[in-house]
Coordinates of C-alpha atoms in Angstrom, one line a residue:
X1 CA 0.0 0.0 0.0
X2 CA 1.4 3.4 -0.9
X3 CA 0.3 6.7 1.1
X4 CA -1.1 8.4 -2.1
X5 CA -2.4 11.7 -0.1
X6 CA 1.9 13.1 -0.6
X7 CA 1.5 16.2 -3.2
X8 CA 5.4 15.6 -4.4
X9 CA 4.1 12.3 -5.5
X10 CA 2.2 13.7 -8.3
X11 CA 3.3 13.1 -12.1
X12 CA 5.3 14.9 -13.7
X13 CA 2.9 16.5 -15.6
X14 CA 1.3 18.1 -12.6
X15 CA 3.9 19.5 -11.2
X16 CA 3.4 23.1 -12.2
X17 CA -0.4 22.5 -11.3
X18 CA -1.9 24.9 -8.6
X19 CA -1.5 23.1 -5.1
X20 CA -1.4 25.3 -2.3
X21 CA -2.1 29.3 -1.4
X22 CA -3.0 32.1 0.9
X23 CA -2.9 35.6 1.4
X24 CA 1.5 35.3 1.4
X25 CA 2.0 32.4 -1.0
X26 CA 1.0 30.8 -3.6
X27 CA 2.8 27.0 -4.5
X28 CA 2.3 24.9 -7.3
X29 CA 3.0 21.0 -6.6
X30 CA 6.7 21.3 -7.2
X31 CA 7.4 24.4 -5.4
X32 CA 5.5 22.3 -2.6
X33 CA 7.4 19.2 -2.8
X34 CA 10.8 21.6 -2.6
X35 CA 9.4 24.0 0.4
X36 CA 8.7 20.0 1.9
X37 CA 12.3 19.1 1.6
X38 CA 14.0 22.0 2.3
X39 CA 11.8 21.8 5.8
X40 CA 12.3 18.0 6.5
X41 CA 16.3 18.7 5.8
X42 CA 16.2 21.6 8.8
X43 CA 13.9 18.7 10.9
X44 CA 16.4 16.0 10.4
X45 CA 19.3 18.1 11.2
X46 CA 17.4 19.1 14.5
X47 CA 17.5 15.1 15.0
X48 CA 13.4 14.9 14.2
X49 CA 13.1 11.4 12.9
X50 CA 10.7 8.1 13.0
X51 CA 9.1 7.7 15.9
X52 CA 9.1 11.7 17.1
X53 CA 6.5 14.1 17.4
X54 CA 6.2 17.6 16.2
X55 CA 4.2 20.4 17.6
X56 CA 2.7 23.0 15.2
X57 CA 1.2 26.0 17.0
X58 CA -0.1 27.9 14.2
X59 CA -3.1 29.4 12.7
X60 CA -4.4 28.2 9.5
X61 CA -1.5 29.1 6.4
X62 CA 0.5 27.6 3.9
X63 CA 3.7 26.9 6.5
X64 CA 1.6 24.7 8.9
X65 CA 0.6 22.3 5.8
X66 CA 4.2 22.2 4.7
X67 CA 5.4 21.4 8.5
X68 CA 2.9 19.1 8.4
X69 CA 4.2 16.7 4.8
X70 CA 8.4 17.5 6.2
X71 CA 7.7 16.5 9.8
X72 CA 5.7 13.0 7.8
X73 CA 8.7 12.7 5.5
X74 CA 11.0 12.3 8.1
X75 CA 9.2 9.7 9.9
X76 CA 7.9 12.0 12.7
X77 CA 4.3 12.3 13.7
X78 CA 2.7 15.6 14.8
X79 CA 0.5 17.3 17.1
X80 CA -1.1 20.3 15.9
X81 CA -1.9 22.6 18.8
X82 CA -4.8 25.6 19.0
X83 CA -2.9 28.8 18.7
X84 CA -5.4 30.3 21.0
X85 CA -4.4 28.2 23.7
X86 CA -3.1 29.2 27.0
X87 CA 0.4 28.2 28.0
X88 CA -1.1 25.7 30.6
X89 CA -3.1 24.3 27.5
X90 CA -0.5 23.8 25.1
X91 CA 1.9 22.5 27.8
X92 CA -0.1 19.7 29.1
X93 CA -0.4 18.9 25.1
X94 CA 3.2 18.8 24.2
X95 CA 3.9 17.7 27.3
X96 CA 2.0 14.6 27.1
X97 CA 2.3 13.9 23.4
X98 CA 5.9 13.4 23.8
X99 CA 6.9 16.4 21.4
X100 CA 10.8 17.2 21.1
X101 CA 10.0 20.5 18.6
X102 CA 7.7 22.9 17.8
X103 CA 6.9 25.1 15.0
X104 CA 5.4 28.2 16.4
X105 CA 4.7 32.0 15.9
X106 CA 7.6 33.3 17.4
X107 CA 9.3 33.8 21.1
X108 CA 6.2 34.9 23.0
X109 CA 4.2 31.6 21.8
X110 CA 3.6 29.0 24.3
X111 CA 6.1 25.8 24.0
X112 CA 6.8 23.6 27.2
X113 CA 10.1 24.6 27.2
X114 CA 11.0 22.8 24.2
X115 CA 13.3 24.1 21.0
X116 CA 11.3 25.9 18.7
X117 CA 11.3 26.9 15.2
X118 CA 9.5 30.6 14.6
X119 CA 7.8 30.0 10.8
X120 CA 9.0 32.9 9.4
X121 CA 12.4 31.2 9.9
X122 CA 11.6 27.7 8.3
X123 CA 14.2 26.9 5.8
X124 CA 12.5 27.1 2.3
X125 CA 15.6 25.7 0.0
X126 CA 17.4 22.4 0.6
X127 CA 20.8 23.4 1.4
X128 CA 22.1 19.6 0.6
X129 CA 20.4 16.4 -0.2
X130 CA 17.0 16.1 1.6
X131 CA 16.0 12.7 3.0
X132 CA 14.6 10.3 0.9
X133 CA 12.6 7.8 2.7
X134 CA 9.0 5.9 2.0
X135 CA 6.9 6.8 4.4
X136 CA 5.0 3.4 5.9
X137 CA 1.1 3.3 6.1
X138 CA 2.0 1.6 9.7
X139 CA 3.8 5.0 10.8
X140 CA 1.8 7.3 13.4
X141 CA 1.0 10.6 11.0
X142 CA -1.1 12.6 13.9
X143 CA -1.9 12.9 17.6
X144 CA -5.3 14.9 17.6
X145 CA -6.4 15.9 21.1
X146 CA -9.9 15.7 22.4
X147 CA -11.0 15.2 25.8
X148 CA -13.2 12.8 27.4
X149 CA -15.4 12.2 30.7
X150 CA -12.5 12.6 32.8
X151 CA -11.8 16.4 31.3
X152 CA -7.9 15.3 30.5
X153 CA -7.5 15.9 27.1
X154 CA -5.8 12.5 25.1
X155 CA -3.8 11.9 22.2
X156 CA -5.7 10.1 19.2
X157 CA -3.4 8.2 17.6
X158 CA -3.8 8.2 13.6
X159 CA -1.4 6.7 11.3
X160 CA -1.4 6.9 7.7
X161 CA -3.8 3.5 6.8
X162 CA -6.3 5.9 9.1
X163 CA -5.6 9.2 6.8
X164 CA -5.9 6.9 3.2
X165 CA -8.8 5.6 4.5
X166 CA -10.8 8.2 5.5
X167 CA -9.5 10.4 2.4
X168 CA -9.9 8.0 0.0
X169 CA -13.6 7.6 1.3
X170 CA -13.8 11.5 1.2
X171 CA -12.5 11.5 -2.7
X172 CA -14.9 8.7 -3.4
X173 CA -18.2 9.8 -1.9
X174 CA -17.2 13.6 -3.0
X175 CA -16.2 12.1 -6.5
X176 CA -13.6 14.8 -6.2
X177 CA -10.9 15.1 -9.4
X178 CA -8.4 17.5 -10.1
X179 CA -10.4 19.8 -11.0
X180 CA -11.6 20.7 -7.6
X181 CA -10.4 23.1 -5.4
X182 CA -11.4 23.2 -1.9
X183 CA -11.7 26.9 0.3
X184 CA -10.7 26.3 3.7
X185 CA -12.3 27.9 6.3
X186 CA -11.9 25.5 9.6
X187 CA -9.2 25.6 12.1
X188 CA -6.1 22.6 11.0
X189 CA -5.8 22.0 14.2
X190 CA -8.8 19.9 13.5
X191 CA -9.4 16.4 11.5
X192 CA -11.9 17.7 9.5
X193 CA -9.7 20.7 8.0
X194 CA -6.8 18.0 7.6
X195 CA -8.5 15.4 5.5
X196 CA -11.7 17.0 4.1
X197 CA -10.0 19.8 2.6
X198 CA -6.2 18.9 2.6
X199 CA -5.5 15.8 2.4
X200 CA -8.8 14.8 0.0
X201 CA -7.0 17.7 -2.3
X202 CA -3.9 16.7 -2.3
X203 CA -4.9 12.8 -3.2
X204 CA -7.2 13.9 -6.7
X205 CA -4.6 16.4 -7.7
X206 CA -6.9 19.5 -6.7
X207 CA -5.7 22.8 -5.1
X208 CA -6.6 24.1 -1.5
X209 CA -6.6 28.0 -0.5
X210 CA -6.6 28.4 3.1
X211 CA -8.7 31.3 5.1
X212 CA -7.1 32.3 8.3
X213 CA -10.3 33.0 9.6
X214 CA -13.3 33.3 8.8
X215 CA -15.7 36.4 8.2
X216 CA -19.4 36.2 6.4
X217 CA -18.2 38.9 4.1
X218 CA -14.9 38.1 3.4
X219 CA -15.0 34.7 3.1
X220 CA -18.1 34.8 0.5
X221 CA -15.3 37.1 -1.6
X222 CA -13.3 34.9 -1.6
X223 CA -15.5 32.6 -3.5
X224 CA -15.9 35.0 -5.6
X225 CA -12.2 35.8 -6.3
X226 CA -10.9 32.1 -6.4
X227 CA -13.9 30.1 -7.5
X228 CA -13.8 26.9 -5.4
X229 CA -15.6 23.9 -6.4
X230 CA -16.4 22.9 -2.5
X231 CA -15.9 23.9 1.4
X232 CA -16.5 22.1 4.7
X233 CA -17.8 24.2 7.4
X234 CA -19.5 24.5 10.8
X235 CA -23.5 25.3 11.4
X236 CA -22.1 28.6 13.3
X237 CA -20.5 29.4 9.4
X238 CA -23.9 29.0 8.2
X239 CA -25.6 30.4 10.2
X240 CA -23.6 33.8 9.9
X241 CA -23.7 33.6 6.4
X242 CA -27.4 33.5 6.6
X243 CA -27.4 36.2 8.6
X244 CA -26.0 38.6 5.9
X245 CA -28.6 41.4 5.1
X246 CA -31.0 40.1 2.4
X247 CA -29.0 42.4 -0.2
X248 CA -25.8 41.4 0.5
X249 CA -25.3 39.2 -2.9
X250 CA -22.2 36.8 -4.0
X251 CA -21.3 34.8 -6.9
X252 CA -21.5 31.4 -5.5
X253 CA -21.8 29.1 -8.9
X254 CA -18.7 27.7 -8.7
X255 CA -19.4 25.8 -5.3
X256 CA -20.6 22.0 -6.3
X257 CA -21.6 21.7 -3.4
X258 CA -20.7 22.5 0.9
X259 CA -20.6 20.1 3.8
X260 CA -22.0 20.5 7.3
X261 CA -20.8 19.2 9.9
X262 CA -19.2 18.8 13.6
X263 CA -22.6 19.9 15.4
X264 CA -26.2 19.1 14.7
X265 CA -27.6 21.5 13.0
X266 CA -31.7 22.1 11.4
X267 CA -33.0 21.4 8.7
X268 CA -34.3 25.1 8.7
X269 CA -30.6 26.6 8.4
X270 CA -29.6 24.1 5.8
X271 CA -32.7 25.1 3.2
X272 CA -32.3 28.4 3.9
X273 CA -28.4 28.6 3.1
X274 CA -29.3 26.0 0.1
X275 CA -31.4 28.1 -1.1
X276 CA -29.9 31.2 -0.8
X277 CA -26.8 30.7 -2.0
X278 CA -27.6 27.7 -4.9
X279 CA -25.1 25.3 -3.5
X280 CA -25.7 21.8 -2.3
X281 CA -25.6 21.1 1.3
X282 CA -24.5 18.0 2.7
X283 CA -24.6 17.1 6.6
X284 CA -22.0 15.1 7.7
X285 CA -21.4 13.1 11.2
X286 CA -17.8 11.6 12.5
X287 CA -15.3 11.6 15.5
X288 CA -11.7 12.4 15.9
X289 CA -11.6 8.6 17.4
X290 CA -12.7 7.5 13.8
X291 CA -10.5 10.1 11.6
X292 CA -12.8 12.6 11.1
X293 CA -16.0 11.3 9.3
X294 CA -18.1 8.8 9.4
X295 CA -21.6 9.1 7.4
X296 CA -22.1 11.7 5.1
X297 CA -25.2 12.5 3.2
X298 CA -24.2 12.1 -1.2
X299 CA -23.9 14.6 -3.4
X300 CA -25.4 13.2 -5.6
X301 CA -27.6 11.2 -4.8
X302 CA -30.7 11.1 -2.0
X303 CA -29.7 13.8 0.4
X304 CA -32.4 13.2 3.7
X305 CA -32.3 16.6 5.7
X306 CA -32.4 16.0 9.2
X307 CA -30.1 12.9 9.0
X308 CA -26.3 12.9 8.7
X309 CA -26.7 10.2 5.5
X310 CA -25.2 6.6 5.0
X311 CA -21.7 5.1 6.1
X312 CA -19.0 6.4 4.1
X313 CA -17.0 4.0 1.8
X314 CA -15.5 0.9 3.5
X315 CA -17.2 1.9 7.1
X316 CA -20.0 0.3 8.7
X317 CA -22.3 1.9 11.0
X318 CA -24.7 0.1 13.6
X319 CA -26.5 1.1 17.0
X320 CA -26.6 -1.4 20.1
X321 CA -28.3 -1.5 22.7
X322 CA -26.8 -0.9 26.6
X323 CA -26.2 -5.0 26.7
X324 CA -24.2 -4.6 23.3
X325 CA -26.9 -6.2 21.1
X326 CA -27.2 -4.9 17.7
X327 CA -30.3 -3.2 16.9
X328 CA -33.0 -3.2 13.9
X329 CA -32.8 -0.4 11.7
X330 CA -35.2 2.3 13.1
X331 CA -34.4 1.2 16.9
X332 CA -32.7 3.9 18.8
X333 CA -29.5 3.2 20.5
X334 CA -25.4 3.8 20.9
X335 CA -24.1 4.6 17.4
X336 CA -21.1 2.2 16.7
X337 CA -18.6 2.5 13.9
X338 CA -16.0 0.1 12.0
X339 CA -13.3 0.5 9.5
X340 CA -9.9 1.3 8.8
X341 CA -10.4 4.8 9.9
X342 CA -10.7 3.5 13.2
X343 CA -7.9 4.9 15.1
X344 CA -4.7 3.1 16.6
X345 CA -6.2 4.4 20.2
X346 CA -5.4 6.7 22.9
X347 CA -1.6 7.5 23.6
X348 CA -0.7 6.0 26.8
X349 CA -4.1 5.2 28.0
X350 CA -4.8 1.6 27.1
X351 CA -7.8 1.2 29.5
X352 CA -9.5 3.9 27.9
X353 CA -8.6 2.7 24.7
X354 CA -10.1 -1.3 25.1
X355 CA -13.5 1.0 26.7
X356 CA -13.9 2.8 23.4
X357 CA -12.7 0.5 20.8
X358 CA -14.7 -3.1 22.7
X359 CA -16.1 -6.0 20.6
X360 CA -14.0 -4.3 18.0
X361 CA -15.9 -1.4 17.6
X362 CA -15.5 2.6 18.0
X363 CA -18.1 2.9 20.8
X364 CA -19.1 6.8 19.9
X365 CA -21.2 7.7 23.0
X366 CA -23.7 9.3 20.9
X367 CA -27.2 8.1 20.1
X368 CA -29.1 7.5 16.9
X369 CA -31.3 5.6 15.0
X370 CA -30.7 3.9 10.9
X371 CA -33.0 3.4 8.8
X372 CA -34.4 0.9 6.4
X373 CA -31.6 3.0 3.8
X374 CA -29.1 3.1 6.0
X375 CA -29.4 7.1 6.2
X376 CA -28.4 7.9 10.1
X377 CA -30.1 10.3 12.0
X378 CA -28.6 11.4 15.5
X379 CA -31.1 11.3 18.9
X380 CA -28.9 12.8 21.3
X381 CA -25.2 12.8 23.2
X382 CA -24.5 10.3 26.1
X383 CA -21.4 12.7 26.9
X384 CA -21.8 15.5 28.5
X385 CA -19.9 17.3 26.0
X386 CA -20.8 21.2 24.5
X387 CA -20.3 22.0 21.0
X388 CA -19.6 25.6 20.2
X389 CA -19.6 26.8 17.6
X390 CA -18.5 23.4 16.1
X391 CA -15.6 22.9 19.1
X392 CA -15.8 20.8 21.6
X393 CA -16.0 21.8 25.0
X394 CA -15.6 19.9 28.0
X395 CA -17.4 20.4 31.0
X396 CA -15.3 18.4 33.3
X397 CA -11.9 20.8 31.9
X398 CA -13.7 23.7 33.0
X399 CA -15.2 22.9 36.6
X400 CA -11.5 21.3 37.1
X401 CA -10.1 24.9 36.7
X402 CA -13.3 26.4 39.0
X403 CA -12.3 24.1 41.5
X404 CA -8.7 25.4 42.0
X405 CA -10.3 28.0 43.3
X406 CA -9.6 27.3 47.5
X407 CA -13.5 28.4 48.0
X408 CA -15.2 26.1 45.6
X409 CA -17.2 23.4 47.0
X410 CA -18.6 21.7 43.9
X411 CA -19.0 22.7 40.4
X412 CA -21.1 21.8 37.4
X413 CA -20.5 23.2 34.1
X414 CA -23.4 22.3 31.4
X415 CA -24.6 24.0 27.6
X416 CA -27.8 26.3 27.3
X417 CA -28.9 26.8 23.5
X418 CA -27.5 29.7 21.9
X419 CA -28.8 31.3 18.7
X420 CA -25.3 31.6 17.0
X421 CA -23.5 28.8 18.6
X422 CA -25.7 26.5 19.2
X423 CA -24.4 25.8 22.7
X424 CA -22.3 27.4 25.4
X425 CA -21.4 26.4 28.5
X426 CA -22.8 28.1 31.8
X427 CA -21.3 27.0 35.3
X428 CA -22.8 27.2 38.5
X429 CA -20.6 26.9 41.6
X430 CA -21.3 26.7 45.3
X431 CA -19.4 27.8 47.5
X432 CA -17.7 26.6 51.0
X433 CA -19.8 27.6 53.8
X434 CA -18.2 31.4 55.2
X435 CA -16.3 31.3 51.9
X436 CA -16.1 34.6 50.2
X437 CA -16.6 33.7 46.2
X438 CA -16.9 36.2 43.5
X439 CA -18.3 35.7 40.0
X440 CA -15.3 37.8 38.3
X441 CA -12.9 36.3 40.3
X442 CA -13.7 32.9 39.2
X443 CA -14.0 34.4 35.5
X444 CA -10.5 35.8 36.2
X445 CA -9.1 32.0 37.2
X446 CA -11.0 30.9 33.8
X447 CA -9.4 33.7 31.7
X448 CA -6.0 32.7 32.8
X449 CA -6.2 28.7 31.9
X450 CA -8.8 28.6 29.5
X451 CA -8.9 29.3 25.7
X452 CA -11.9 31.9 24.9
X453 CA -14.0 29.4 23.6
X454 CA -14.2 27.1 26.7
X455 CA -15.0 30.5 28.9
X456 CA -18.4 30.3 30.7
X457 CA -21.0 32.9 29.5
X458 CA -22.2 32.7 33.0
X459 CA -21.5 31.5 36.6
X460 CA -24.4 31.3 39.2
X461 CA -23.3 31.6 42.9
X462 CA -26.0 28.6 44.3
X463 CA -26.1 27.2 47.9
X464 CA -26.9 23.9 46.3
X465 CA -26.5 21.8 43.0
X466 CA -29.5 19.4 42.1
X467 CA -28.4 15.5 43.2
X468 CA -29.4 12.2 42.0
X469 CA -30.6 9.4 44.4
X470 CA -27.3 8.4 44.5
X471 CA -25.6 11.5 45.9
X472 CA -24.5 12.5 42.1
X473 CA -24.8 16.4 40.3
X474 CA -28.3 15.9 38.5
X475 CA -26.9 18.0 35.4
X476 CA -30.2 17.7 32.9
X477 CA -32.1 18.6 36.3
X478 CA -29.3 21.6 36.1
X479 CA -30.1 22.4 32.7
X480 CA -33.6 22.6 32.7
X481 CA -33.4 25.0 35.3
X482 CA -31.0 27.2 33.2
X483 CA -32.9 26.8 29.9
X484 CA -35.9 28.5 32.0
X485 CA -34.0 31.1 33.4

């Protein structure tokens, strides 16, 4: 099996092909594939090789792509970190992941104390002979953090059989060619931004033009200016776009079509943006555990609103019950996925690992329902987790920072619907009896170890949190009472 996914791979004939830009560069697939060596030469002589890990703290643009292919091309895997996080974020992550460099923004960025590279310093011409080596489908490619339960983030380890996989499903269900071209809008420190719009690119020849954030207006001229065939996107995206004053007007007829997903969204925002803007809108549903995606409503084909569509090429998808037991299409239980997107498991946490991957199986914690098609349709979340905005947040991450605080007695962070974002968390704390407790100060404690995102929009001072019979916090008791606040 070869890694087909590695744009200096390309013929010869598409070598002066369009492959990469942004607002600074703009590389064809052989000015790629010499930006890759010339990196991977200034890795190896830094002693990256198989087996390490690189950190990439960057916002979206062309250098963290081509840190991405050298750090692969010498054997290393890597660990792309949010920019926005805090320096106790970003340590704990290159901490754990085992990372001996990072690429970052500069001095003031955070790095755990380890060497760094600044990217406006990243070699950009081989100064020898680069090294040559075939890179091994069996070879971790990324560590992609998400948290669990426990609020620890962990390391989900994807090697490259997980990224062919899942893009060669993408490229297949997509029927993408060369003739596509992908706007990206999503963070890359994300799966979705990776092997949707990178990686599914970069294996049919296409070109990719990265965003460094994203704005209604801007972002809807840059479909105008560079004409992409496709872009994957949040419901928050849409629902800014749709937003836009009834006047506001943009050339969208290049798009064949955009893809939802990372957070359920209605069936009301997808007709309106379908019909607003004349592309075809596809919901999508997947997990970081399983590389990213794992149904995915065709483009062309049946699209069913209000589901997330059928398996993707070479996955099946199933429910069970809480025994394990498979379940008739139409039943409603735990959505389970197989296939060679599947990940390797958890870095360092093989407990956690044989729990989410049992009876060979990615147990996804979320519940659904198939029908007689196959077409999914998501219920509800058996984790606690918040999505804002598209990212994940995790309540248990949060009310660990609350309860550093020496007056917190117990804490309970949970989501409240949000016009915009869908969710957001709200906290409520209570404090120790005599304990003097302000709202700001505990903001203040939030600010310092949290990234923006994860920030509660609200903390209630309580005397008591709602319990279970068994002595446990009652959280949908919790959020009922905040939904009718």
């Amino acid at each position: 099996m070869t890694v087909g996914y590695l744009p200096w791979n390309r013929p010869a004939p598409a070598a002066n092909r369009p492959c990469l830009r942004d607002e600074r560069n703009e590389l064809t697939y052989a000015e790629v594939g010499q930006r890759v060596a010339a990196f991977a030469e200034e890795l190896a002589e830094r002693g990256l090789g198989p087996g390490d890990v690189l950190g990439i703290m960057l916002p979206n643009r062309v250098e963290l792509l081509i840190g991405l292919l050298a750090a692969w091309r010498v054997g290393a895997a890597v660990t792309p970190v949010n920019p926005a996080f805090t320096e106790n974020e970003a340590g704990y992550q290159l901490r754990d992941s085992g990372a001996r460099l990072v690429l970052n923004g500069g001095p003031d960025a955070p790095s755990a104390g380890l060497p760094a590279i600044h990217v406006d310093e990243m070699r950009r011409a081989a100064r020898g002979n680069p090294p040559e080596r075939e890179i091994r489908p069996d070879e971790l490619a990324l560590l992609v953090y998400t948290s669990g339960s426990t609020g620890r983030p962990k390391g989900v380890m994807l090697d490259h059989a997980n990224l062919d996989a899942m893009v060669s499903a993408m490229a297949e269900h997509f029927r993408a060619t060369d003739a596509d071209h992908c706007l990206l809008v999503l963070p890359l420190f994300h799966v979705n931004a990776i092997c949707v719009s990178f990686l599914t690119m970069m294996l049919s020849g296409g070109q990719l033009t990265v965003l460094e954030r994203f704005d209604p207006k801007s972002f809807l001229a840059a479909v105008e200016r560079y004409r992409p065939t496709y872009f994957s996107a949040v419901p928050t995206i849409y629902a800014r776009l749709a937003e836009l004053p009834g006047e506001f007007a943009a050339d969208t007829s290049s798009l064949r079509f955009a893809v939802c997903g990372a957070a359920p969204v209605s069936r009301e925002l997808l007709e309106h943006c379908e019909s607003r803007f004349g592309f075809a809108m596809v919901e999508g549903y997947g997990l970081t555990e399983g590389t990213c995606a794992s149904a995915c409503n065709p483009v062309d084909g049946v699209r069913k609103l209000g589901t997330v569509g059928p398996a993707l090429p070479g996955q099946r998808i199933a429910t069970i019950s809480p025994e394990g037991d498979h379940l008739p299409a139409g039943a409603v239980g735990e959505v389970v996925i197989q296939g060679a997107n599947v990940m390797r498991g958890y870095l360092n946490r093989p407990e956690e690992t044989a729990t989410t991957l049992a009876g060979g199986w990615l147990r996804t914690g979320d519940v659904g329902r198939i029908d007689e098609d196959g077409y999914l349709t998501l219920v509800d979340r058996l984790k606690d987790m918040i999505i804002r905005g598209g990212e994940n947040v995790y309540p248990k991450e949060i009310e660990s920072v609350l309860h550093g605080h020496p007056g917190v007695l117990e804490a309970a962070v949970v989501g409240v619907p949000h016009a915009v974002y869908g969710e957001v968390p709200v906290a409520c704390v209570v404090p120790y009896p005599d304990a003097v407790v302000t709202v700001e100060e505990l903001l203040e404690r939030c600010r310092a170890d949290l990234t923006k995102i994860k920030l509660p929009v609200e903390i209630h001072l309580l005397d008591a949190l709602p319990k279970n019979p068994v002595g446990k916090i009652d959280k949908p008791t919790l959020r009922k009472a905040l939904h009718g606040r």
